[in-house]
mmCIF file of C-alpha atoms and ligand atoms in Angstrom:
data_model
loop_
_atom_site.group_PDB
_atom_site.id
_atom_site.type_symbol
_atom_site.label_atom_id
_atom_site.label_comp_id
_atom_site.label_asym_id
_atom_site.label_seq_id
_atom_site.Cartn_x
_atom_site.Cartn_y
_atom_site.Cartn_z
ATOM 1 C CA MET A 1145 80.403 92.736 82.660
ATOM 2 C CA THR A 1146 77.528 92.608 80.202
ATOM 3 C CA LYS A 1147 74.396 94.462 81.170
ATOM 4 C CA SER A 1148 71.434 92.266 82.083
ATOM 5 C CA ARG A 1149 68.660 92.197 79.533
ATOM 6 C CA LEU A 1150 66.079 91.410 82.241
ATOM 7 C CA TYR A 1151 64.342 94.363 83.900
ATOM 8 C CA ILE A 1152 62.272 94.199 87.084
ATOM 9 C CA PRO A 1153 59.004 96.173 86.670
ATOM 10 C CA SER A 1154 59.410 99.742 88.027
ATOM 11 C CA ASN A 1155 58.559 103.241 86.834
ATOM 12 C CA GLU A 1156 62.001 103.512 85.199
ATOM 13 C CA THR A 1157 61.504 100.170 83.461
ATOM 14 C CA PHE A 1158 58.112 101.197 82.059
ATOM 15 C CA ASP A 1159 59.545 104.564 80.947
ATOM 16 C CA LEU A 1160 62.426 102.885 79.158
ATOM 17 C CA ALA A 1161 60.158 100.259 77.563
ATOM 18 C CA THR A 1162 57.669 102.831 76.260
ATOM 19 C CA LYS A 1163 60.524 104.924 74.881
ATOM 20 C CA LYS A 1164 61.911 101.906 73.070
ATOM 21 C CA LEU A 1165 58.500 101.038 71.623
ATOM 22 C CA ALA A 1166 57.985 104.638 70.500
ATOM 23 C CA ASP A 1167 61.453 104.542 68.874
ATOM 24 C CA GLY A 1168 60.444 101.460 66.859
ATOM 25 C CA ASP A 1169 62.309 98.864 68.939
ATOM 26 C CA ILE A 1170 61.051 95.529 70.230
ATOM 27 C CA VAL A 1171 60.547 94.709 73.923
ATOM 28 C CA SER A 1172 59.479 91.452 75.576
ATOM 29 C CA PHE A 1173 56.858 91.568 78.324
ATOM 30 C CA PRO A 1174 54.852 89.047 80.365
ATOM 31 C CA THR A 1175 51.158 88.352 79.960
ATOM 32 C CA GLU A 1176 49.064 85.884 81.989
ATOM 33 C CA THR A 1177 49.387 83.363 79.125
ATOM 34 C CA VAL A 1178 52.980 83.486 77.814
ATOM 35 C CA TYR A 1179 55.660 86.180 77.271
ATOM 36 C CA GLY A 1180 55.110 88.377 74.224
ATOM 37 C CA LEU A 1181 57.577 90.066 71.864
ATOM 38 C CA GLY A 1182 56.085 93.536 71.455
ATOM 39 C CA ALA A 1183 56.323 96.360 68.926
ATOM 40 C CA ASP A 1184 54.284 99.468 68.098
ATOM 41 C CA ALA A 1185 51.451 97.990 66.020
ATOM 42 C CA THR A 1186 51.215 101.134 63.874
ATOM 43 C CA ASN A 1187 54.891 101.110 62.860
ATOM 44 C CA SER A 1188 55.738 98.688 60.036
ATOM 45 C CA THR A 1189 59.497 98.943 60.548
ATOM 46 C CA ALA A 1190 59.039 97.991 64.195
ATOM 47 C CA VAL A 1191 56.649 95.139 63.346
ATOM 48 C CA ALA A 1192 59.118 93.856 60.726
ATOM 49 C CA LYS A 1193 61.681 93.507 63.530
ATOM 50 C CA ILE A 1194 59.378 91.006 65.255
ATOM 51 C CA TYR A 1195 59.189 88.813 62.137
ATOM 52 C CA ALA A 1196 62.957 89.023 61.690
ATOM 53 C CA ALA A 1197 63.769 88.193 65.325
ATOM 54 C CA LYS A 1198 61.390 85.212 65.354
ATOM 55 C CA ASN A 1199 62.230 83.977 61.820
ATOM 56 C CA ARG A 1200 58.487 84.059 61.422
ATOM 57 C CA PRO A 1201 56.944 83.675 57.963
ATOM 58 C CA SER A 1202 55.244 86.966 57.114
ATOM 59 C CA ILE A 1203 52.089 85.091 56.091
ATOM 60 C CA ASN A 1204 51.442 84.454 59.793
ATOM 61 C CA PRO A 1205 49.542 87.443 61.286
ATOM 62 C CA LEU A 1206 50.039 88.931 64.770
ATOM 63 C CA ILE A 1207 47.786 89.664 67.753
ATOM 64 C CA VAL A 1208 47.229 93.332 68.655
ATOM 65 C CA HIS A 1209 47.208 93.969 72.424
ATOM 66 C CA LEU A 1210 45.158 96.794 73.927
ATOM 67 C CA SER A 1211 44.969 98.305 77.425
ATOM 68 C CA ASP A 1212 41.215 98.469 77.490
ATOM 69 C CA ALA A 1213 38.257 96.798 75.741
ATOM 70 C CA LYS A 1214 36.881 100.219 74.721
ATOM 71 C CA LYS A 1215 39.940 100.794 72.521
ATOM 72 C CA ALA A 1216 39.069 97.789 70.323
ATOM 73 C CA ASP A 1217 36.470 99.921 68.515
ATOM 74 C CA LEU A 1218 39.260 101.944 66.935
ATOM 75 C CA TYR A 1219 40.626 98.937 65.049
ATOM 76 C CA VAL A 1220 37.840 96.378 64.512
ATOM 77 C CA HIS A 1221 34.087 96.106 63.989
ATOM 78 C CA ILE A 1222 32.447 94.688 67.096
ATOM 79 C CA ASN A 1223 29.082 92.995 66.621
ATOM 80 C CA PRO A 1224 26.802 92.174 69.591
ATOM 81 C CA THR A 1225 28.287 88.669 69.992
ATOM 82 C CA ALA A 1226 31.830 90.054 70.117
ATOM 83 C CA GLN A 1227 30.669 92.697 72.587
ATOM 84 C CA LYS A 1228 29.260 90.043 74.932
ATOM 85 C CA LEU A 1229 32.492 88.080 74.766
ATOM 86 C CA ALA A 1230 34.549 91.219 75.379
ATOM 87 C CA ASP A 1231 32.397 92.095 78.398
ATOM 88 C CA ASN A 1232 32.897 88.642 79.879
ATOM 89 C CA PHE A 1233 36.444 87.630 78.963
ATOM 90 C CA TRP A 1234 38.437 90.875 78.721
ATOM 91 C CA PRO A 1235 40.789 91.524 80.277
ATOM 92 C CA GLY A 1236 41.907 87.896 80.092
ATOM 93 C CA PRO A 1237 43.470 85.014 78.116
ATOM 94 C CA PHE A 1238 41.116 85.505 75.184
ATOM 95 C CA THR A 1239 41.698 86.733 71.614
ATOM 96 C CA MET A 1240 39.067 87.621 69.003
ATOM 97 C CA VAL A 1241 39.655 87.732 65.250
ATOM 98 C CA LEU A 1242 37.334 90.452 63.972
ATOM 99 C CA PRO A 1243 36.801 92.473 60.759
ATOM 100 C CA LEU A 1244 39.486 95.131 60.401
ATOM 101 C CA ARG A 1245 38.344 98.750 60.235
ATOM 102 C CA GLU A 1246 39.462 100.797 57.272
ATOM 103 C CA GLN A 1247 41.829 103.544 58.415
ATOM 104 C CA SER A 1248 42.687 101.513 61.519
ATOM 105 C CA GLY A 1249 46.224 102.839 61.341
ATOM 106 C CA LEU A 1250 47.612 99.352 62.040
ATOM 107 C CA SER A 1251 50.609 98.184 60.032
ATOM 108 C CA ASP A 1252 49.654 95.943 57.065
ATOM 109 C CA LEU A 1253 52.268 93.472 58.240
ATOM 110 C CA ILE A 1254 50.130 92.600 61.245
ATOM 111 C CA THR A 1255 47.226 91.218 59.263
ATOM 112 C CA ALA A 1256 49.382 89.494 56.638
ATOM 113 C CA GLY A 1257 46.941 90.712 53.997
ATOM 114 C CA LEU A 1258 43.765 89.405 55.690
ATOM 115 C CA ASP A 1259 40.741 91.660 56.200
ATOM 116 C CA THR A 1260 40.570 90.610 59.845
ATOM 117 C CA VAL A 1261 42.781 91.291 62.829
ATOM 118 C CA ALA A 1262 43.264 89.463 66.129
ATOM 119 C CA VAL A 1263 42.790 91.637 69.241
ATOM 120 C CA ARG A 1264 43.344 90.893 72.908
ATOM 121 C CA VAL A 1265 43.182 92.803 76.225
ATOM 122 C CA PRO A 1266 45.547 91.037 78.658
ATOM 123 C CA MET A 1267 44.934 90.904 82.391
ATOM 124 C CA ASN A 1268 48.529 90.619 83.620
ATOM 125 C CA ASN A 1269 49.444 93.695 85.622
ATOM 126 C CA VAL A 1270 52.785 94.331 83.912
ATOM 127 C CA ALA A 1271 51.271 93.964 80.436
ATOM 128 C CA HIS A 1272 48.425 96.255 81.417
ATOM 129 C CA LYS A 1273 50.740 98.968 82.791
ATOM 130 C CA LEU A 1274 52.941 98.839 79.713
ATOM 131 C CA LEU A 1275 49.932 99.183 77.406
ATOM 132 C CA GLN A 1276 48.551 102.047 79.483
ATOM 133 C CA LYS A 1277 51.844 103.928 79.531
ATOM 134 C CA PHE A 1278 52.554 103.337 75.860
ATOM 135 C CA ASP A 1279 48.997 104.430 75.132
ATOM 136 C CA GLY A 1280 48.771 102.618 71.809
ATOM 137 C CA PRO A 1281 48.291 99.157 70.310
ATOM 138 C CA ILE A 1282 51.166 96.693 70.805
ATOM 139 C CA ALA A 1283 51.593 93.824 68.327
ATOM 140 C CA ALA A 1284 52.975 90.773 70.104
ATOM 141 C CA PRO A 1285 53.416 87.142 69.178
ATOM 142 C CA SER A 1286 54.785 84.712 71.756
ATOM 143 C CA ALA A 1287 58.458 85.549 72.429
ATOM 144 C CA ASN A 1288 60.018 82.411 70.958
ATOM 145 C CA LYS A 1289 61.702 81.592 67.669
ATOM 146 C CA SER A 1290 59.033 80.464 65.213
ATOM 147 C CA GLY A 1291 58.042 76.824 65.827
ATOM 148 C CA ASN A 1292 59.673 76.596 69.268
ATOM 149 C CA ILE A 1293 58.007 76.252 72.650
ATOM 150 C CA SER A 1294 56.375 79.459 73.941
ATOM 151 C CA PRO A 1295 58.191 81.104 76.884
ATOM 152 C CA THR A 1296 56.591 81.286 80.317
ATOM 153 C CA THR A 1297 59.510 82.983 82.132
ATOM 154 C CA ALA A 1298 61.840 85.892 81.311
ATOM 155 C CA ALA A 1299 64.775 83.455 81.346
ATOM 156 C CA HIS A 1300 63.113 81.374 78.610
ATOM 157 C CA VAL A 1301 62.843 84.515 76.449
ATOM 158 C CA ASP A 1302 66.488 85.366 77.080
ATOM 159 C CA GLY A 1303 67.454 81.812 76.111
ATOM 160 C CA GLU A 1304 65.568 82.136 72.792
ATOM 161 C CA PHE A 1305 67.023 85.451 71.627
ATOM 162 C CA GLY A 1306 70.233 86.156 73.570
ATOM 163 C CA ASP A 1307 71.948 89.272 72.196
ATOM 164 C CA GLU A 1308 69.259 89.806 69.559
ATOM 165 C CA LEU A 1309 66.874 91.237 72.168
ATOM 166 C CA ASP A 1310 68.017 93.822 74.689
ATOM 167 C CA MET A 1311 64.944 94.342 76.889
ATOM 168 C CA ILE A 1312 62.770 91.780 78.650
ATOM 169 C CA ILE A 1313 60.458 92.930 81.444
ATOM 170 C CA ASP A 1314 60.661 90.196 84.081
ATOM 171 C CA GLY A 1315 57.221 89.704 85.607
ATOM 172 C CA GLY A 1316 57.913 86.195 86.915
ATOM 173 C CA ALA A 1317 56.290 82.983 85.686
ATOM 174 C CA CYS A 1318 53.085 83.315 83.647
ATOM 175 C CA ASP A 1319 49.941 82.313 85.556
ATOM 176 C CA LYS A 1320 48.193 80.348 82.843
ATOM 177 C CA GLY A 1321 51.142 79.046 80.827
ATOM 178 C CA LEU A 1322 49.233 78.368 77.581
ATOM 179 C CA GLU A 1323 48.591 80.864 74.792
ATOM 180 C CA SER A 1324 45.207 82.604 74.726
ATOM 181 C CA THR A 1325 42.055 81.027 73.329
ATOM 182 C CA ILE A 1326 41.440 82.406 69.806
ATOM 183 C CA VAL A 1327 37.981 82.684 68.261
ATOM 184 C CA GLN A 1328 36.957 84.195 64.948
ATOM 185 C CA ILE A 1329 33.624 86.006 64.823
ATOM 186 C CA ASP A 1330 31.876 86.683 61.528
ATOM 187 C CA GLU A 1331 28.487 86.290 59.858
ATOM 188 C CA SER A 1332 28.736 82.498 60.143
ATOM 189 C CA GLY A 1333 29.031 82.702 63.935
ATOM 190 C CA ILE A 1334 31.846 81.858 66.336
ATOM 191 C CA THR A 1335 34.718 79.588 65.309
ATOM 192 C CA LEU A 1336 37.401 78.307 67.670
ATOM 193 C CA LEU A 1337 40.840 78.687 66.039
ATOM 194 C CA ARG A 1338 43.019 77.820 69.041
ATOM 195 C CA PRO A 1339 41.892 76.177 72.306
ATOM 196 C CA GLY A 1340 43.018 77.781 75.574
ATOM 197 C CA ASN A 1341 41.946 78.626 79.107
ATOM 198 C CA ILE A 1342 38.578 80.007 78.010
ATOM 199 C CA THR A 1343 36.826 76.860 76.770
ATOM 200 C CA PRO A 1344 34.057 76.403 74.164
ATOM 201 C CA LYS A 1345 31.669 75.708 77.061
ATOM 202 C CA ASP A 1346 32.538 79.073 78.671
ATOM 203 C CA ILE A 1347 31.897 80.796 75.340
ATOM 204 C CA GLU A 1348 28.624 78.996 74.654
ATOM 205 C CA LYS A 1349 27.369 79.850 78.130
ATOM 206 C CA VAL A 1350 27.905 83.577 77.530
ATOM 207 C CA THR A 1351 26.618 83.789 73.953
ATOM 208 C CA GLY A 1352 23.989 81.050 73.870
ATOM 209 C CA GLN A 1353 25.443 80.088 70.468
ATOM 210 C CA ALA A 1354 27.028 76.791 69.484
ATOM 211 C CA ILE A 1355 30.687 77.279 68.631
ATOM 212 C CA GLN A 1356 32.258 75.770 65.529
ATOM 213 C CA ILE A 1357 35.609 74.108 65.985
ATOM 214 C CA ASN A 1358 38.300 74.723 63.390
ATOM 215 C CA ASP A 1359 41.478 74.003 65.325
ATOM 216 C CA GLN A 1360 42.582 71.019 63.282
ATOM 217 C CA PRO A 1361 46.314 71.175 62.609
ATOM 218 C CA THR A 1362 47.138 71.582 58.931
ATOM 219 C CA ASP A 1363 50.204 71.869 56.736
ATOM 220 C CA ASN A 1364 48.608 74.650 54.750
ATOM 221 C CA PRO A 1365 50.107 77.881 56.020
ATOM 222 C CA VAL A 1366 47.302 80.037 54.615
ATOM 223 C CA ALA A 1367 45.324 78.831 57.628
ATOM 224 C CA PRO A 1368 47.337 80.859 60.120
ATOM 225 C CA GLY A 1369 48.237 79.518 63.503
ATOM 226 C CA GLN A 1370 47.179 76.025 62.662
ATOM 227 C CA LEU A 1371 50.458 74.546 61.547
ATOM 228 C CA LYS A 1372 50.853 70.910 62.492
ATOM 229 C CA SER A 1373 54.325 71.299 63.926
ATOM 230 C CA HIS A 1374 54.569 74.058 66.509
ATOM 231 C CA TYR A 1375 55.581 74.551 70.126
ATOM 232 C CA ALA A 1376 58.198 71.881 69.439
ATOM 233 C CA PRO A 1377 61.223 70.910 71.555
ATOM 234 C CA ASN A 1378 64.293 69.445 69.833
ATOM 235 C CA THR A 1379 63.710 66.055 71.414
ATOM 236 C CA LYS A 1380 61.113 63.808 69.809
ATOM 237 C CA MET A 1381 57.835 63.545 71.744
ATOM 238 C CA ARG A 1382 55.905 60.321 72.413
ATOM 239 C CA LEU A 1383 52.336 60.958 73.552
ATOM 240 C CA ASN A 1384 49.836 58.904 75.565
ATOM 241 C CA ALA A 1385 52.705 56.933 77.060
ATOM 242 C CA ALA A 1386 51.570 54.911 80.051
ATOM 243 C CA LYS A 1387 55.213 54.122 80.885
ATOM 244 C CA GLN A 1388 58.661 55.673 80.479
ATOM 245 C CA GLY A 1389 61.024 53.785 78.149
ATOM 246 C CA PRO A 1390 64.655 53.107 79.284
ATOM 247 C CA ALA A 1391 66.236 55.959 77.306
ATOM 248 C CA GLU A 1392 63.359 58.389 77.637
ATOM 249 C CA ALA A 1393 62.491 61.414 79.741
ATOM 250 C CA TYR A 1394 58.979 61.329 81.178
ATOM 251 C CA LEU A 1395 56.365 64.030 81.597
ATOM 252 C CA ALA A 1396 53.946 62.565 84.117
ATOM 253 C CA PHE A 1397 50.437 63.617 85.097
ATOM 254 C CA GLY A 1398 48.600 62.557 88.262
ATOM 255 C CA HIS A 1399 49.739 59.609 90.340
ATOM 256 C CA ASN A 1400 52.643 58.492 88.200
ATOM 257 C CA SER A 1401 55.701 57.296 90.082
ATOM 258 C CA ASN A 1402 58.597 59.708 90.290
ATOM 259 C CA THR A 1403 61.328 58.057 88.239
ATOM 260 C CA GLU A 1404 64.681 59.405 87.063
ATOM 261 C CA ASN A 1405 64.482 62.068 84.325
ATOM 262 C CA SER A 1406 60.798 62.651 84.940
ATOM 263 C CA LEU A 1407 58.734 65.655 85.937
ATOM 264 C CA ASN A 1408 55.092 65.696 86.977
ATOM 265 C CA LEU A 1409 52.772 68.283 85.373
ATOM 266 C CA SER A 1410 50.420 67.957 88.329
ATOM 267 C CA PRO A 1411 50.724 65.184 90.926
ATOM 268 C CA SER A 1412 47.113 65.838 91.990
ATOM 269 C CA GLY A 1413 45.844 65.649 88.384
ATOM 270 C CA ASP A 1414 44.856 69.332 88.231
ATOM 271 C CA LEU A 1415 44.629 70.535 84.610
ATOM 272 C CA VAL A 1416 45.116 74.217 85.522
ATOM 273 C CA GLU A 1417 48.382 73.399 87.279
ATOM 274 C CA ALA A 1418 49.397 71.136 84.378
ATOM 275 C CA ALA A 1419 48.792 73.911 81.814
ATOM 276 C CA ALA A 1420 50.891 76.362 83.829
ATOM 277 C CA ASN A 1421 53.777 73.849 84.019
ATOM 278 C CA LEU A 1422 53.608 72.399 80.501
ATOM 279 C CA PHE A 1423 56.033 74.580 78.530
ATOM 280 C CA SER A 1424 58.662 75.027 81.238
ATOM 281 C CA MET A 1425 58.732 71.281 81.962
ATOM 282 C CA MET A 1426 58.976 70.479 78.229
ATOM 283 C CA ARG A 1427 61.970 72.825 78.055
ATOM 284 C CA GLU A 1428 63.592 71.222 81.099
ATOM 285 C CA LEU A 1429 63.221 67.677 79.779
ATOM 286 C CA ASP A 1430 64.387 68.798 76.325
ATOM 287 C CA ARG A 1431 67.683 69.888 77.888
ATOM 288 C CA LEU A 1432 68.391 66.289 78.983
ATOM 289 C CA ASN A 1433 68.855 65.337 75.321
ATOM 290 C CA LEU A 1434 67.428 61.846 75.761
ATOM 291 C CA GLU A 1435 65.941 59.675 73.009
ATOM 292 C CA ALA A 1436 62.419 61.006 73.478
ATOM 293 C CA ILE A 1437 60.112 62.792 75.903
ATOM 294 C CA ALA A 1438 57.314 60.369 76.728
ATOM 295 C CA VAL A 1439 54.151 62.078 77.952
ATOM 296 C CA ALA A 1440 51.463 60.524 80.153
ATOM 297 C CA PRO A 1441 47.883 60.563 78.836
ATOM 298 C CA ILE A 1442 46.093 63.830 79.646
ATOM 299 C CA PRO A 1443 42.281 63.723 79.931
ATOM 300 C CA ASN A 1444 40.792 65.353 76.848
ATOM 301 C CA THR A 1445 38.191 67.462 78.634
ATOM 302 C CA GLY A 1446 38.030 71.159 79.594
ATOM 303 C CA LEU A 1447 41.512 72.675 79.671
ATOM 304 C CA GLY A 1448 42.908 69.209 78.778
ATOM 305 C CA ILE A 1449 41.802 69.871 75.173
ATOM 306 C CA ALA A 1450 44.164 72.876 74.936
ATOM 307 C CA ILE A 1451 47.004 70.932 76.598
ATOM 308 C CA ASN A 1452 46.576 68.021 74.166
ATOM 309 C CA ASP A 1453 46.443 70.471 71.235
ATOM 310 C CA ARG A 1454 49.892 71.847 72.189
ATOM 311 C CA LEU A 1455 51.274 68.353 72.814
ATOM 312 C CA GLU A 1456 50.085 67.081 69.416
ATOM 313 C CA ARG A 1457 51.759 69.988 67.636
ATOM 314 C CA ALA A 1458 54.938 69.469 69.660
ATOM 315 C CA ALA A 1459 54.924 65.797 68.574
ATOM 316 C CA ALA A 1460 54.131 66.420 64.872
ATOM 317 C CA PRO A 1461 56.742 65.578 62.190
ATOM 318 C CA ARG A 1462 59.207 68.467 61.907
ATOM 319 C CA GLU A 1463 59.407 68.844 58.109
ATOM 320 C CA THR A 1464 56.506 71.242 58.352
ATOM 321 C CA LYS A 1465 58.025 73.353 61.126
ATOM 322 C CA LEU A 1466 58.014 77.015 60.050
HETATM 323 O O1 TXA B 2795 48.548 84.245 74.563
HETATM 324 C C1 TXA B 2795 48.781 84.729 73.461
HETATM 325 O O2 TXA B 2795 47.916 84.820 72.574
HETATM 326 C C2 TXA B 2795 50.200 85.251 73.206
HETATM 327 C C3 TXA B 2795 50.420 86.492 74.063
HETATM 328 C C4 TXA B 2795 51.766 87.117 73.865
HETATM 329 O O3 TXA B 2795 49.389 87.407 73.822
HETATM 330 N N1 TXA B 2795 50.406 85.550 71.818
HETATM 331 C C5 TXA B 2795 50.470 84.595 70.879
HETATM 332 O O4 TXA B 2795 50.734 85.089 69.627
HETATM 333 O O5 TXA B 2795 50.318 83.399 71.119
HETATM 334 P P1 TXA B 2795 51.246 84.154 68.433
HETATM 335 O O6 TXA B 2795 51.573 85.074 67.318
HETATM 336 O O7 TXA B 2795 52.319 83.283 68.916
HETATM 337 O O8 TXA B 2795 49.959 83.342 68.066
HETATM 338 C C6 TXA B 2795 48.854 84.038 67.521
HETATM 339 C C7 TXA B 2795 48.112 83.145 66.578
HETATM 340 C C8 TXA B 2795 48.954 82.796 65.390
HETATM 341 O O9 TXA B 2795 48.894 81.401 65.229
HETATM 342 C C9 TXA B 2795 48.270 83.516 64.228
HETATM 343 O O10 TXA B 2795 48.328 82.763 63.058
HETATM 344 C C10 TXA B 2795 46.846 83.675 64.719
HETATM 345 O O11 TXA B 2795 46.997 83.888 66.099
HETATM 346 N N2 TXA B 2795 46.231 84.865 64.121
HETATM 347 C C11 TXA B 2795 46.601 86.156 64.276
HETATM 348 N N3 TXA B 2795 45.834 86.964 63.525
HETATM 349 C C12 TXA B 2795 44.931 86.174 62.898
HETATM 350 C C13 TXA B 2795 43.873 86.419 61.976
HETATM 351 N N4 TXA B 2795 43.577 87.634 61.530
HETATM 352 N N5 TXA B 2795 43.167 85.340 61.540
HETATM 353 C C14 TXA B 2795 43.458 84.085 61.981
HETATM 354 N N6 TXA B 2795 44.452 83.795 62.847
HETATM 355 C C15 TXA B 2795 45.181 84.823 63.294
HETATM 356 MG MG1 MG B 2796 53.393 81.624 69.115
#
């Protein structure tokens, strides 16, 4: 019998995972957003394994995960605005792109040659324990093959990598289900690079500053993380579909009737519930191999903006998929 690659969190599991990370291996772990594929952020050979496993272009930089907001000082320059945001949103589903410190000790592969680095302090208990025990920065993109849907369960991760990945810490389904909000902070202010659970309104409330939005999908891969086609299932997606076509699967929202081959993101129309269900339901409908996945209109307010962002990328033409 083959040994399971899924490990329930326990002292032995954390010991084994930290040993693997210290040895330069990759390990998948849950966060409150999506599952990450982690490696020691100071070890280039280990970080290279992430790019290889994901088939990720090396021009696309990685997020560095830390156990504690105080540790961020070691790697980035934190101005007063960034400090306020850290105080309010860390630990949590929030990532800041900040100026990289010289002598940070981070692998050059992480920044893909930029003079900034993305840092995040996750809230999920399993992620937090792993970071504490490892006692160092862990680089982790979402644990999916590049361009695919992000995983929100350990089984999704296993389905993406199979034999290529031998340790996944199974912390159950991710609470939030969408990748973290990403903002860049520099002399020009705060710029939103990827919408998520922490919304521009939340950020403006804390900082008193208007936030610039730069989350427009692009085909130009020098603007990292903003590729048009991303988070994509194999089945074509049809958005803002009021009705399900005869050969289509349907991803409903709110009071849509329950037809064959359909799933409802949130029967009560709750955007938080819809975000948590989005990726696993997209995966489930993808498996039906129908002509398309039609998706009900999602209100474009609050968390709906982040949901629509992921849906638009999932529906984008695939030539640009990296
Ligand atoms: O919720 C999340 O953020 C998850 C969990 C595992 O933490 N991680 C995640 O990582 O979504 P990834 O690699 O799938 O997405 C990170 C995005 C990428 O699109 C990357 O281009 C962008 O962040 N990014 C990373 N460093 C950057 C930088 N220095 N400047 C601009 N964008 C950056
Ligand atoms: Mg990703």
